[in-house]
Short mmCIF file of C-alpha atoms in Angstrom, two decimals:
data_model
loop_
_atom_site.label_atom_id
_atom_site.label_comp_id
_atom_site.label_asym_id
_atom_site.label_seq_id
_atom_site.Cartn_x
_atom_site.Cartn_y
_atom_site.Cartn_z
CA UNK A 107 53.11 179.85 34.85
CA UNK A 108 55.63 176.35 35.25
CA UNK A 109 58.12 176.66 33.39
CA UNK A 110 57.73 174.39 30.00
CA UNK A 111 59.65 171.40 30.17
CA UNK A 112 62.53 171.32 26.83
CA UNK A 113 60.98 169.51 23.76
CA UNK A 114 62.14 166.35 22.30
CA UNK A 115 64.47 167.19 19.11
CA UNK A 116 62.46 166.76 15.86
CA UNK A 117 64.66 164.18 14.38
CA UNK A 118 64.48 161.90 17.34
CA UNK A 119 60.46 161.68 17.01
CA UNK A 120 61.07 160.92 13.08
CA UNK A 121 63.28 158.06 14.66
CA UNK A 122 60.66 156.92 17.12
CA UNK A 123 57.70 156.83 14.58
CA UNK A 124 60.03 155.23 12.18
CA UNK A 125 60.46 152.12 14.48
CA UNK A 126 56.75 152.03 14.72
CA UNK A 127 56.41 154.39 18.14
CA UNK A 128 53.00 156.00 16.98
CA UNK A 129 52.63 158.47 20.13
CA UNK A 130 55.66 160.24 18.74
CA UNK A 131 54.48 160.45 15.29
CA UNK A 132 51.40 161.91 16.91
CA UNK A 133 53.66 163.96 18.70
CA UNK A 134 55.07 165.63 15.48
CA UNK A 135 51.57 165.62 14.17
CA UNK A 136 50.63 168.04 16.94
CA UNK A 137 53.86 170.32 16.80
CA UNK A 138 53.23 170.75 13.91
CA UNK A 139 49.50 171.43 13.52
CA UNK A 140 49.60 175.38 13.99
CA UNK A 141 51.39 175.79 11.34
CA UNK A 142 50.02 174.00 8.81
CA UNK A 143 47.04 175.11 9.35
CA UNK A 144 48.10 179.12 9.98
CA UNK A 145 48.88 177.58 5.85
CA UNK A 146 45.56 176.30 5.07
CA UNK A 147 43.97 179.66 6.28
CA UNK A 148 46.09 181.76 4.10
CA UNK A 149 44.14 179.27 1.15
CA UNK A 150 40.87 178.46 2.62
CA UNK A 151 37.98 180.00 4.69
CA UNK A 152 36.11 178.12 6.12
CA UNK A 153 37.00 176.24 9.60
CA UNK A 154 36.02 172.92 8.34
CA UNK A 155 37.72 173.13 5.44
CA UNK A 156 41.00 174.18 7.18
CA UNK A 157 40.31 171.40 9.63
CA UNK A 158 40.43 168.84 6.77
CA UNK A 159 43.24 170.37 4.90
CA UNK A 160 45.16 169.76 8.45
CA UNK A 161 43.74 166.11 8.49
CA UNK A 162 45.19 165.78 4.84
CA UNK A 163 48.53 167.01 5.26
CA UNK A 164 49.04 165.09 8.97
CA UNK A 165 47.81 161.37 7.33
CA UNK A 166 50.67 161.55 4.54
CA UNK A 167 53.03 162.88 7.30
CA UNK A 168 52.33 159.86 9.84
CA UNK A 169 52.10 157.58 6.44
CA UNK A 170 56.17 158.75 5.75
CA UNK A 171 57.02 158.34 8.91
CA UNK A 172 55.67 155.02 9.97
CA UNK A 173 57.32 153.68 6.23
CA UNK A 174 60.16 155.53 6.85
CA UNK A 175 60.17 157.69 3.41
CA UNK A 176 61.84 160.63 5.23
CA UNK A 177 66.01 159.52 5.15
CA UNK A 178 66.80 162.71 6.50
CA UNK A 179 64.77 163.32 9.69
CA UNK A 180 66.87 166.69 9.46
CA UNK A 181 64.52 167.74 6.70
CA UNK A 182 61.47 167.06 8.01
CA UNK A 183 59.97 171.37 8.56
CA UNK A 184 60.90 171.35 4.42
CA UNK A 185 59.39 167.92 4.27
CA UNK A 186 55.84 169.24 5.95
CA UNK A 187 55.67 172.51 3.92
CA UNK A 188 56.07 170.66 0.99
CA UNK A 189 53.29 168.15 1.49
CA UNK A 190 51.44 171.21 2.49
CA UNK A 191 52.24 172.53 -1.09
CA UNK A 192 51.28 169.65 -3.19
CA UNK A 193 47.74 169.10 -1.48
CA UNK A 194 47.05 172.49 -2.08
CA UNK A 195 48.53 172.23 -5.45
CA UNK A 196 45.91 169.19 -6.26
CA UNK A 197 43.22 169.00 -3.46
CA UNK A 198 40.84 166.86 -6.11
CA UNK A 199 42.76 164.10 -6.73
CA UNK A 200 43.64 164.00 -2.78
CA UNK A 201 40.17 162.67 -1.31
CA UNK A 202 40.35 158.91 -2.83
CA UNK A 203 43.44 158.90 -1.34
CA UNK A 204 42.20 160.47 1.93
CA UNK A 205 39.84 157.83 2.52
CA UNK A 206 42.67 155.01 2.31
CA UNK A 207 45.19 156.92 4.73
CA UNK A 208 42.54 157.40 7.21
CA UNK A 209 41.51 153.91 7.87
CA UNK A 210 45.27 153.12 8.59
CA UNK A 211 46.42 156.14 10.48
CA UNK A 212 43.33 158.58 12.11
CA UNK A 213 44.07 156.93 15.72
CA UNK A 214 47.30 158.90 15.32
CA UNK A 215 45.44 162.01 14.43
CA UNK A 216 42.64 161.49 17.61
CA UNK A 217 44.32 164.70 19.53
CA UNK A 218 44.14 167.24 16.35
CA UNK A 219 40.30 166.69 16.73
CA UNK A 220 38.97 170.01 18.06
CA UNK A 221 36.51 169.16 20.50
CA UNK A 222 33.32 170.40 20.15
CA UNK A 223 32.32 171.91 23.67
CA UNK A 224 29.11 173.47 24.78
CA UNK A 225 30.82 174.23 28.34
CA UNK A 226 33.61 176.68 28.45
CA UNK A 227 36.91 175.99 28.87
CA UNK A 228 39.70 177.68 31.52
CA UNK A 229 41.11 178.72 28.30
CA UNK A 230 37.66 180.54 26.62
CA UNK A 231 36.82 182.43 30.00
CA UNK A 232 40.42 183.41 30.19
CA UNK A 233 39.65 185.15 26.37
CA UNK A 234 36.16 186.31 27.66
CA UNK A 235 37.68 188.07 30.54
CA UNK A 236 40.44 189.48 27.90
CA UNK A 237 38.28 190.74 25.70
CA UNK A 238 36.55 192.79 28.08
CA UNK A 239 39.31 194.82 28.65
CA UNK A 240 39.60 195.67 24.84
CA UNK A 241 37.44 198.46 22.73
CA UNK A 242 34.30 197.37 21.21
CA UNK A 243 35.97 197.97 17.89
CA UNK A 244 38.89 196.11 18.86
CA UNK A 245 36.18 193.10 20.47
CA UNK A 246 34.56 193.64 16.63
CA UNK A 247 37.28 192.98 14.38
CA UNK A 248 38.50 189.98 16.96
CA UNK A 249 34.50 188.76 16.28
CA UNK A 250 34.89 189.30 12.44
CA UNK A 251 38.35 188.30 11.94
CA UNK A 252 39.23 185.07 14.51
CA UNK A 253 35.02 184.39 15.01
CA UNK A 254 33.93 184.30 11.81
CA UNK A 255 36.24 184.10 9.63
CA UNK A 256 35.97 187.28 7.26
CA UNK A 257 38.79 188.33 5.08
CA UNK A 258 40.17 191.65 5.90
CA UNK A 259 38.46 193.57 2.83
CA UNK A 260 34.52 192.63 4.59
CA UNK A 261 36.01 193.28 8.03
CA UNK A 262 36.62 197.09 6.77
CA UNK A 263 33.44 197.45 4.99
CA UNK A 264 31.51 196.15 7.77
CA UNK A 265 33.27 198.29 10.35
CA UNK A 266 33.13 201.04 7.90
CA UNK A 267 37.20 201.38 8.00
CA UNK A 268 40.15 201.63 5.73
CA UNK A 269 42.09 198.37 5.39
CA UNK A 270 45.25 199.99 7.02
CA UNK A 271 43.31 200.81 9.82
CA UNK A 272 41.76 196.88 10.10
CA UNK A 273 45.48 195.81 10.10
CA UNK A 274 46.53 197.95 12.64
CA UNK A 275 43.73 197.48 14.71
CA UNK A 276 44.09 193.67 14.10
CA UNK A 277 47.68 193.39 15.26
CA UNK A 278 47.22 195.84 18.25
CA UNK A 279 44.50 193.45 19.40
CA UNK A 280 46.51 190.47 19.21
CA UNK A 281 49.41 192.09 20.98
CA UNK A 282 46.61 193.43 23.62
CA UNK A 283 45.55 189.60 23.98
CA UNK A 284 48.55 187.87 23.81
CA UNK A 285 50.17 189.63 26.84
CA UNK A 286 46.86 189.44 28.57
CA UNK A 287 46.55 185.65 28.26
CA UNK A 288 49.92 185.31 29.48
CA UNK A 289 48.74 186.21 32.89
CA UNK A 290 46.45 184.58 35.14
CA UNK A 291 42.05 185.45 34.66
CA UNK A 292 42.17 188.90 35.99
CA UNK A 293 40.08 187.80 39.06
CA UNK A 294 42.82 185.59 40.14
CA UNK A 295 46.05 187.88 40.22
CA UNK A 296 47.58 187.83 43.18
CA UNK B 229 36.30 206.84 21.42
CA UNK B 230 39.84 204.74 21.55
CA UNK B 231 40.72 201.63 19.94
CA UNK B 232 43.39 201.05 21.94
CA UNK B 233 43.18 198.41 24.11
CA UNK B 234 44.21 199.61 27.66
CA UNK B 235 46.48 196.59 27.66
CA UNK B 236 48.57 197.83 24.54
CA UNK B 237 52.00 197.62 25.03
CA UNK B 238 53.60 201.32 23.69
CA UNK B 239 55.19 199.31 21.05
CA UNK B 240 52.69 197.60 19.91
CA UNK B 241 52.79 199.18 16.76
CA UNK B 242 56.66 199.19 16.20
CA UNK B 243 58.46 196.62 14.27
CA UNK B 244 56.40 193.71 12.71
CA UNK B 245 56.77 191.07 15.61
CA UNK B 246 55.58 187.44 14.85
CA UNK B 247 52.03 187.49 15.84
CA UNK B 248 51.41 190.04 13.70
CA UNK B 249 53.56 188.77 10.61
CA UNK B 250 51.77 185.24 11.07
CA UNK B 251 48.26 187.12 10.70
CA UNK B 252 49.54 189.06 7.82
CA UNK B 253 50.79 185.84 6.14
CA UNK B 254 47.30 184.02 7.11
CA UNK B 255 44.60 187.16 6.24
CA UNK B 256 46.71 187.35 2.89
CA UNK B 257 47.88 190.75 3.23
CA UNK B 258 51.77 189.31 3.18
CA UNK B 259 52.99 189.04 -0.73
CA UNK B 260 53.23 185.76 -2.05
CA UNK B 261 56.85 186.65 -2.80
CA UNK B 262 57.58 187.17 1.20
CA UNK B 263 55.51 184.52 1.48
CA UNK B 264 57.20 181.34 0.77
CA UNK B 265 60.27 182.11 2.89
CA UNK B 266 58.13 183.17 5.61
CA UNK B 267 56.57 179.55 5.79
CA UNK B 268 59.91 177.73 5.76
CA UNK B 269 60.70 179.58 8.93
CA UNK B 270 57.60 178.99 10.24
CA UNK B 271 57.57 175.18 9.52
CA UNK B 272 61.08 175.15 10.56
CA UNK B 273 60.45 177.08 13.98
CA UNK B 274 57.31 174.57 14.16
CA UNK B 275 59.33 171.80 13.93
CA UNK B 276 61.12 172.69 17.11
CA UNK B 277 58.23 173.61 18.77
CA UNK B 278 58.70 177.36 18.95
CA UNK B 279 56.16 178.78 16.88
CA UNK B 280 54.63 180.23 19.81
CA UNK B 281 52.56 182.83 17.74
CA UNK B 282 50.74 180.28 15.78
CA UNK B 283 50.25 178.41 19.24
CA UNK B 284 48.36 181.26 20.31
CA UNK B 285 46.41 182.59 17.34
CA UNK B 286 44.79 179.27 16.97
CA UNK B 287 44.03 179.07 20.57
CA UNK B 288 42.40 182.29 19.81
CA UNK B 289 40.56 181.08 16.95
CA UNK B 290 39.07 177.94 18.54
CA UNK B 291 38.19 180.49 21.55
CA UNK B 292 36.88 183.17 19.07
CA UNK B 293 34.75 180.78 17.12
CA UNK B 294 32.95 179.08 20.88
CA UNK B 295 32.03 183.02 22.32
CA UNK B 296 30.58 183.42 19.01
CA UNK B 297 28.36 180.89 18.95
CA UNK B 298 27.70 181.92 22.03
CA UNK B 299 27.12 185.91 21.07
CA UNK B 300 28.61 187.43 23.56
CA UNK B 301 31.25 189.92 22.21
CA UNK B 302 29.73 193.19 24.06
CA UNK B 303 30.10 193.80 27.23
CA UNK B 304 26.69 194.03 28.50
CA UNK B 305 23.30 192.80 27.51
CA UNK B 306 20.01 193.92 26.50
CA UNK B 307 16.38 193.09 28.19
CA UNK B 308 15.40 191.27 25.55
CA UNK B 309 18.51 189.29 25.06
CA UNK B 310 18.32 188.57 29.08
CA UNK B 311 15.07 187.37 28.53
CA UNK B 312 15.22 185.22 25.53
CA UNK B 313 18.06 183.81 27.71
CA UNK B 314 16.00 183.55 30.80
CA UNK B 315 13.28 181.55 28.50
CA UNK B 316 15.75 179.19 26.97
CA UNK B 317 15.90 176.54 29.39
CA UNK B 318 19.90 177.45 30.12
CA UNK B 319 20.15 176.64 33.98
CA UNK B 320 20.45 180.77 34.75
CA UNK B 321 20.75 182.79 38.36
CA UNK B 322 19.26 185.88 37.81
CA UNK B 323 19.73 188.72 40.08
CA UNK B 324 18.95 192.41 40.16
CA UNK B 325 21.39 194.67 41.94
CA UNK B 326 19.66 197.15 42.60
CA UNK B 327 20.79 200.50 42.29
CA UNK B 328 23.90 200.89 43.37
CA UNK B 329 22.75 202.60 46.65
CA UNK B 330 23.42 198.87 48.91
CA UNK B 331 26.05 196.32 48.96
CA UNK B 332 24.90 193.79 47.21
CA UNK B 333 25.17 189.88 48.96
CA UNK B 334 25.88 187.27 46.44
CA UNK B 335 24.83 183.82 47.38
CA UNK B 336 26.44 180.66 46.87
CA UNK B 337 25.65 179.72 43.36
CA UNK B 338 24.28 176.24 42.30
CA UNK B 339 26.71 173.83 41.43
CA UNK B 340 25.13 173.23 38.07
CA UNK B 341 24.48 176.75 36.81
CA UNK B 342 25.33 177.98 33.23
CA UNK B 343 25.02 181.55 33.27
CA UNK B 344 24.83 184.38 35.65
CA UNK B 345 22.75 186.96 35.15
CA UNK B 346 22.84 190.34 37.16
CA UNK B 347 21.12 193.94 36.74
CA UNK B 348 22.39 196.88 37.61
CA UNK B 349 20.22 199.65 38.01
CA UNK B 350 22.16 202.99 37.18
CA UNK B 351 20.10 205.11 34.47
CA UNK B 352 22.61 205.90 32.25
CA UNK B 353 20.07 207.55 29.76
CA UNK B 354 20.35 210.91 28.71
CA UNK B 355 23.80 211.08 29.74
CA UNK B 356 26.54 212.55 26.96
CA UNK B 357 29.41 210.35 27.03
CA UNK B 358 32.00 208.72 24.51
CA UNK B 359 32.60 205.65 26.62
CA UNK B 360 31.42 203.67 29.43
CA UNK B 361 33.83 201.84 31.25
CA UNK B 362 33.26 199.98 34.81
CA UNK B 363 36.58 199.91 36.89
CA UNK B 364 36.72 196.79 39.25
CA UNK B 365 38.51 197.29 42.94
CA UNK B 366 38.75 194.97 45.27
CA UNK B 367 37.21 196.13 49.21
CA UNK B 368 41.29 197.64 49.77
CA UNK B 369 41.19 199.18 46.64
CA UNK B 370 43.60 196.97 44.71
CA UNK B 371 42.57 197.10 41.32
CA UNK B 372 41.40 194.02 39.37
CA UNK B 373 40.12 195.24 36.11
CA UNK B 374 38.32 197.53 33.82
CA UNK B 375 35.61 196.34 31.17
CA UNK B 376 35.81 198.32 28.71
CA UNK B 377 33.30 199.76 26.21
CA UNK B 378 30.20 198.76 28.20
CA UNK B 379 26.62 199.10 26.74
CA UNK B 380 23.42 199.50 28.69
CA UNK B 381 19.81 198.65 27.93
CA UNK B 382 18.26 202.19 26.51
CA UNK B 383 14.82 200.98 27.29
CA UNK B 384 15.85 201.41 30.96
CA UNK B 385 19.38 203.02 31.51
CA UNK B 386 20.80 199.80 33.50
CA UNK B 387 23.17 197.57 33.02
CA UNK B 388 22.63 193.79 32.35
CA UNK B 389 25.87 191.19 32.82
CA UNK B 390 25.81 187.66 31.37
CA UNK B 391 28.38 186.03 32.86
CA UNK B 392 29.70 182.00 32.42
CA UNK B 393 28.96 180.69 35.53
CA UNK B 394 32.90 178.89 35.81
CA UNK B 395 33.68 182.79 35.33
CA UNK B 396 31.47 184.39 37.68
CA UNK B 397 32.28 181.56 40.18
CA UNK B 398 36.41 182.45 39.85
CA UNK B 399 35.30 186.33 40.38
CA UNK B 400 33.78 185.90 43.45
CA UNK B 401 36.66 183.96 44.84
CA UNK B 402 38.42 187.13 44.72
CA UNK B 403 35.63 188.68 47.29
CA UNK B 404 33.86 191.83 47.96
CA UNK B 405 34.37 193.82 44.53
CA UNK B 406 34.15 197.81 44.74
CA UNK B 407 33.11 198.32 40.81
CA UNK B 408 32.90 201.64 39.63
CA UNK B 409 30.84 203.44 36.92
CA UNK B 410 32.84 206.00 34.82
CA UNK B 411 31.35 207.64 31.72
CA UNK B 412 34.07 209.28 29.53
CA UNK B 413 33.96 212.38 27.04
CA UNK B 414 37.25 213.39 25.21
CA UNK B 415 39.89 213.13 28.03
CA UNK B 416 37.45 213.54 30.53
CA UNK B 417 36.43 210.87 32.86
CA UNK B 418 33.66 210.86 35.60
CA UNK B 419 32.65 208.82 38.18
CA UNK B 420 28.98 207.97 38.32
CA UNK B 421 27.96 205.33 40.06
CA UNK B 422 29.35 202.48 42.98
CA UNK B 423 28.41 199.03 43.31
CA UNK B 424 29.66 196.91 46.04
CA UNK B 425 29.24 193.06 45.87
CA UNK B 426 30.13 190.73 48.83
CA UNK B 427 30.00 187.26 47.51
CA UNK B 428 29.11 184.78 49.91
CA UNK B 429 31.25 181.37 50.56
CA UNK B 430 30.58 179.36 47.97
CA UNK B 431 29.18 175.50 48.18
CA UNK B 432 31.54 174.66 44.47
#
């Protein structure tokens, strides 16, 4: 793997999209796209729904930063979480308000658009060819868990399991996949 | 039979790392009173574009949520899923293996395929096992990889493989594959079957 070339400081993109620079406010939108919505699944289910709550949260961001409402770029992670927090807080009141912020600002938003593939990527066959190296059980509670979406109480029941043992099973999976997608596809190892 | 993955690192379990912190916090199992700090060091880690962990577990998720769709969480396929398969339309090669006995040639496959589809025929039926697992060599015995967990057809004791295409076309860059049947029962393990395939050069 190249080694990854060192990211632009935060505050300098807040600068950047302040002066009108919209590819670094869509740079900031991106960084910070896993996490918001690793806080939208804590909340929500369902994919679209997390996918919208991400779209939310991202048009007020680019909306602060293109009118310059942040003063201190500095605070900008606190800034995030806390629009995170108040569209959670009032999600109702939020979709008039959607609907003006994305006429102005979804261009900025175009790369947070999962794309909707019917050919797999390098990245899926790399998982496929993961997976196969896992348990069943283990490929089951990835299926029921990162595939569909179940919470951790149907995940047990279905797999007939205690929730302690989902958890553990959940995190030694992860571990198992994360360390195996930091490789190469098995075929290819040199 | 084992959940462990045979890629587990022995610490796997240890101290709560950040992968498995982030999918406490996001399945809900973390306490809303750990909670709220755990998200400012997330957003703040985010912010500098070191949140690695939630990187990867929504890499996972968009890759989870496509081989879903897509049904293919086993390893190994029925008949009567390869056939619904082979009626679908799907642009498919289909090939039978045989029985282990031959090497097996692979041709070239087309540049537009979709899925490969191969049958092995080893009749696993009757046997008393806890796992199946198929250990992949290449021709000097360097090993590639195991699948693990794999499930044959009970009408007929074989094995059927649905491979993507992309994935079957990056395997047989790596050339003849030595791939070897092992059936496992408590600690024991034992060999049953050898398949040799030699892909051929490929026009992709």
């Amino acid at each position: 793997m190249p080694p990854a070339e060192p990211l632009e400081p935060f505050e300098s993109l807040v600068q950047l999209a302040g002066q009108g620079d919209r590819a670094a406010a869509s740079r900031l939108c991106e960084r910070f796209a896993p996490a918001v919505r690793s806080f939208a699944r804590r909340r929500l289910v369902a994919t679209e729904a997390v996918n919208e709550f991400t779209q939310d949260v991202m048009l007020v961001l680019v909306e602060a930063l293109v009118t310059k409402k942040l003063e201190q770029p500095e605070r900008l992670p606190g800034f995030v979480l806390g629009i995170c927090k108040n569209l959670a807080r009032d999600r109702a009141r939020q979709r008039e308000r959607r609907a003006a912020l994305f006429d102005e600002y979804a261009a900025a938003l175009a790369s947070l658009t999962p794309e909707v593939t019917e050919k797999p990527t390098y990245e899926i066959l790399h998982l496929e060819d993961c997976l196969t190296g896992l348990s069943q059980r283990a490929r089951d509670v990835v299926r029921l868990a990162f595939g569909e979406a179940k919470s951790h109480g149907d995940i047990a029941r279905e797999l007939s399991l205690s929730e302690g043992n989902v958890r553990v099973l959940r995190h030694r999976s992860l571990a198992a996949l994360r360390d195996c997608m930091s490789r190469r596809i098995s075929w290819e190892a040199a | 039979m084992s959940d462990a993955s045979s890629t587990d690192p022995p610490d796997a379990l240890g101290a709560l790392d950040a992968l498995g912190a982030l999918d406490d916090y996001t399945s809900g199992l973390m306490p809303e009173a750990d909670a709220e700090a755990f998200e400012e060091g997330l957003f703040a880690r985010a912010a500098r574009g070191e949140a690695a962990e939630a990187d990867f577990t929504e890499s996972l998720r968009r890759g989870a949520e496509w081989i879903n769709r897509r049904g293919s969480f086993e390893v190994g396929s029925t008949r009567a899923q390869v056939d619904q398969l082979l009626a679908s339309g799907a642009r498919i090669t289909y090939m039978d293996f045989g029985d282990c006995k031959q090497p097996v040639d692979i041709p070239p496959l087309a540049p537009d395929l979709e899925l490969f589809i191969y049958r092995v025929g080893v009749d696993l039926r009757g046997e008393d096992y806890d796992t199946i697992d198929v250990v992949v060599e290449t021709a000097t015995g360097e090993y590639i990889k195991t699948f693990r967990d794999v499930r044959y057809d009970t009408t007929d004791g074989a094995f059927y493989g649905v491979c993507e295409a992309p994935l079957a076309e990056i395997s047989f860059r790596r050339g003849t594959a030595i791939s070897k049947v092992m059936i496992g029962r408590g600690t024991e393990r034992r060999h049953v079957a050898t398949l040799e395939t030699r892909p051929l050069a490929s026009a992709r």
